[in-house]
C-alpha positions as a printed Julia matrix, in Angstrom:
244×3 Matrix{Float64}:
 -54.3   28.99  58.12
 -51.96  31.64  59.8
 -51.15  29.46  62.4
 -50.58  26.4   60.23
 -50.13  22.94  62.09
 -51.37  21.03  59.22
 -49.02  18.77  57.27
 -48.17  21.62  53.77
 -47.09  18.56  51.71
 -51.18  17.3   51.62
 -52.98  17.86  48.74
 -55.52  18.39  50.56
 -53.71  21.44  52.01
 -52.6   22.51  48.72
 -56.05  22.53  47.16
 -57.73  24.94  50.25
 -54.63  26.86  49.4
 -55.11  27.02  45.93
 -59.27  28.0   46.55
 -57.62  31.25  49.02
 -55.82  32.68  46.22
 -58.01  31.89  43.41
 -59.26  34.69  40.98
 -57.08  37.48  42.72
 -53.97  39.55  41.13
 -50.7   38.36  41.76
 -49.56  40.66  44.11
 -52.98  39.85  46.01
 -51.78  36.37  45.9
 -48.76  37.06  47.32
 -49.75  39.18  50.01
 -52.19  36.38  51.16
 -49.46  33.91  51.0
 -47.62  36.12  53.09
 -50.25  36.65  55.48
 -50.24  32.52  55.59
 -46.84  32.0   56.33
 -45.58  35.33  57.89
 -41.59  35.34  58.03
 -41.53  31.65  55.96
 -41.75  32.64  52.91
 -39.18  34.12  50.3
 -38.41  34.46  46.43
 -35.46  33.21  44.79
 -34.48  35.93  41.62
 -31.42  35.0   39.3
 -32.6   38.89  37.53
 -34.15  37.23  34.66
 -37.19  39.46  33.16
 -39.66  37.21  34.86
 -37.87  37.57  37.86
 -37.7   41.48  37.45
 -41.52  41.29  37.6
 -41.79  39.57  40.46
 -39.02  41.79  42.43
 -41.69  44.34  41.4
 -44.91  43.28  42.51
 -43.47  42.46  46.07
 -41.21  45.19  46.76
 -43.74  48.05  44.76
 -46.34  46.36  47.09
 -43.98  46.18  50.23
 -45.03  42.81  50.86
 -42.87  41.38  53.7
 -41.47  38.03  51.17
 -37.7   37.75  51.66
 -36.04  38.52  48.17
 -32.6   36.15  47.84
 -29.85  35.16  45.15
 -27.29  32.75  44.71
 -24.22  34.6   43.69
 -22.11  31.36  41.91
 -18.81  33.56  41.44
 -19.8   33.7   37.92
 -22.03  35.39  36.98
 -22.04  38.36  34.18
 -20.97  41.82  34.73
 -24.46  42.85  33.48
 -26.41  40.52  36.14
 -24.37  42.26  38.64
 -25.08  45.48  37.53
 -28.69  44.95  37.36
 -28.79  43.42  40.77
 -27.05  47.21  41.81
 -29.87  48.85  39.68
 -32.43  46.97  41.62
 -31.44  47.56  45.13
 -31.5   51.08  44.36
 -34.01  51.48  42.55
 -36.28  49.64  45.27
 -34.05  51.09  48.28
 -34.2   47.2   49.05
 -31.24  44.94  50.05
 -31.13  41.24  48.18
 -29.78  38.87  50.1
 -27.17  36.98  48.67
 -25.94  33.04  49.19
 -22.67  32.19  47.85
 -21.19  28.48  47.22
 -19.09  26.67  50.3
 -15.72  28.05  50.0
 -13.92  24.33  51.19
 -16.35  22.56  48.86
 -15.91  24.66  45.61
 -12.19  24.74  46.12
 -11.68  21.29  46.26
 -13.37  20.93  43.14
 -11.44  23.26  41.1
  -8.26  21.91  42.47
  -9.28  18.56  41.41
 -11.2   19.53  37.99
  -9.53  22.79  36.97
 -12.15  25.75  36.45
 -13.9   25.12  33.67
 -14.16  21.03  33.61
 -17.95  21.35  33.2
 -17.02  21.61  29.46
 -15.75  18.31  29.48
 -18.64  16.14  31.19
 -22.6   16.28  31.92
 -21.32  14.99  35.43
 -18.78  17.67  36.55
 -21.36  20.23  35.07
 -24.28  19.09  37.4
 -21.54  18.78  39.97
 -20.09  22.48  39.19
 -24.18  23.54  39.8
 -24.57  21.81  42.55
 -21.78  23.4   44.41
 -22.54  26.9   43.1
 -26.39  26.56  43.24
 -27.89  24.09  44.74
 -26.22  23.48  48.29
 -26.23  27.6   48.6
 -30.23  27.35  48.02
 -30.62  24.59  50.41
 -29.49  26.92  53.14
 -31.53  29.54  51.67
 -34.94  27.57  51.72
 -34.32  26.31  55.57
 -36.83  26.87  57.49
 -39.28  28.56  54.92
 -42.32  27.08  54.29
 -43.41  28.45  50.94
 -40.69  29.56  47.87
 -41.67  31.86  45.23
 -39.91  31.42  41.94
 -39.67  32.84  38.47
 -40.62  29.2   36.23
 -43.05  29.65  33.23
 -44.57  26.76  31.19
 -42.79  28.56  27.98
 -39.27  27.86  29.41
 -39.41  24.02  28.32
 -41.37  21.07  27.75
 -40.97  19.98  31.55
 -41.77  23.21  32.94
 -45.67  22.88  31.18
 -46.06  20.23  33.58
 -45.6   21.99  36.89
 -48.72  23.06  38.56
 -48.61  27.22  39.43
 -48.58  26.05  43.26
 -47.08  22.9   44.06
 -45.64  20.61  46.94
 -41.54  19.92  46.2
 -40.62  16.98  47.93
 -37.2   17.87  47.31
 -36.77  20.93  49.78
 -40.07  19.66  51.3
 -42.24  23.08  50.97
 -44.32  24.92  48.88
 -43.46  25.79  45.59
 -45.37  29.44  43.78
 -45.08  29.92  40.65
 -46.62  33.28  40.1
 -46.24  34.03  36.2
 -46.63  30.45  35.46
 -48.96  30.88  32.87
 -47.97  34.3   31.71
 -46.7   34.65  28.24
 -43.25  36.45  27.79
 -44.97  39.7   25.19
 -47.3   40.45  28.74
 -43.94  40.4   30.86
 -42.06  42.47  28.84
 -45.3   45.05  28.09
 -45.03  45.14  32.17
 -41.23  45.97  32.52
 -41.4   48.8   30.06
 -44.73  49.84  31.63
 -42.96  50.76  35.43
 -39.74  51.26  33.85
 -38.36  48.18  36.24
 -34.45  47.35  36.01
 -33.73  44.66  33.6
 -30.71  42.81  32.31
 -29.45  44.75  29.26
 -28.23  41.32  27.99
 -31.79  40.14  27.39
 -31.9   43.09  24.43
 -28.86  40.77  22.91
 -31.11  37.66  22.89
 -30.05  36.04  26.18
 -33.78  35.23  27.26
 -32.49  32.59  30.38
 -29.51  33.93  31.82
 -27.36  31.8   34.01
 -23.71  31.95  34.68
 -21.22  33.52  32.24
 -19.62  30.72  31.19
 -22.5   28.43  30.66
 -24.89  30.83  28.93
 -24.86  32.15  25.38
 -27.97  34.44  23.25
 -30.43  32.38  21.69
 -30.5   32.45  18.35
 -34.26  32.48  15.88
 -36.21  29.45  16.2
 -34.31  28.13  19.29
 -36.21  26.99  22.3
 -36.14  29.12  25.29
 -33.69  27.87  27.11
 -31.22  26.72  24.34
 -28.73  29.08  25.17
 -28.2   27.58  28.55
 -24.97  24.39  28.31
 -25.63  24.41  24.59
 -22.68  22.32  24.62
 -24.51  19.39  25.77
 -26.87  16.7   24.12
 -29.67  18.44  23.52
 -31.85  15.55  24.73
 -30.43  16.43  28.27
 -32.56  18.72  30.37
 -31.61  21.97  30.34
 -31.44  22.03  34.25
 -28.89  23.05  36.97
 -30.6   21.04  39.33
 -32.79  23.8   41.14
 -35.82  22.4   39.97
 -35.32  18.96  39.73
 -37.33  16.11  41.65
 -33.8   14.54  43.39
């Protein structure tokens, strides 16, 4: 499998993968992902908890996965800071992939900078221009991308398989904490003392940009705080994780 030539998009191909890496730790899975796909594979972290943990396992482990944001221009003073924490704390260097200067100024000019307030539409397009296109030139040329998703984060999230094929960015998707329950995260943070987001001890359990992001309040679903503005019979997506 080193040497792939095989076509990563068959199930087929998915399900020997899936046998490899069965009944092993997660950082045992990632290291034999790695081993897979040396150089073509890398994690996306926005410095969510889950994310934290993940940061953690491969750069504790020194497993060669590329670790990568997307910096949107607006994101909180405390994601920033914990981004600093990290780095240091790791003696690691995130990459970071920022939105397409032309693009996102032609927007504001035309919208003003906070018209994703006014319209579902100018909010997906505000994402895609801060998010989406960045992580598309993040993701070229990788074969397999490690992300943070758990099945607790929403209803549509409990549908995703822990290693997947997206036709979107046409790769691999690994979700390594899929299944992993958010008391076991945070038992592991505390545990090796890992950098977290301070704003997660004020209730903000999915933290996005500054703007669009607000604490979640008792009873609300995980990602509520995220364009609570909107319908909530809208997904709670940027767009990331979407099939189109």
């Amino acid at each position: 499998m080193k040497n792939m030539k095989w076509k990563v998009s068959s199930q087929e191909c998915l399900s020997d993968l899936s046998k490899e890496i069965k009944s092993t730790s997660v950082e045992d899975k990632l290291r034999t992902l790695s081993n897979f796909f040396p150089g073509k594979i890398v994690f996306s972290t926005s410095f969510n908890i889950e994310d934290q943990l993940i940061s953690h396992f491969i750069l504790s482990n020194k497993i060669p996965i590329k670790i990568f944001t997307l910096d949107t221009g607006r994101l909180f003073e405390e994601t920033y800071k914990v981004w600093k924490d990290t780095n240091k704390f790791y003696g690691y260097s995130i990459s970071a992939y920022s939105p397409n200067q032309d693009s996102l100024e032609k927007f504001l000019s035309e919208n003003g900078p906070n018209s994703f307030y006014d319209n579902v539409k100018n909010r997906v397009k505000c994402c895609f221009l801060r998010k989406v296109e960045p992580l598309k030139r993040a993701l070229k040329g990788n074969f397999v991308w490690v992300t943070g998703l758990r099945a607790e984060h929403s209803v549509e999230r409990k549908k995703l398989n822990y290693l997947e094929w997206d036709s979107k960015y046409h790769l691999i998707k690994y979700h390594p904490l899929y299944d992993w329950k958010l008391e076991s995260i945070e038992k592991m943070v505390k545990k090796y003392k890992i950098p977290y987001n301070p704003l997660y001890d004020k209730g903000f359990l999915s933290i996005g940009c500054s703007p669009c992001t607000r604490s979640v309040k008792f009873g609300e679903s995980y990602r509520s705080g995220r364009w609570w503005w909107e319908d909530d019979t809208i997904k709670k997506e940027c767009g990331l994780h979407t099939k189109k």
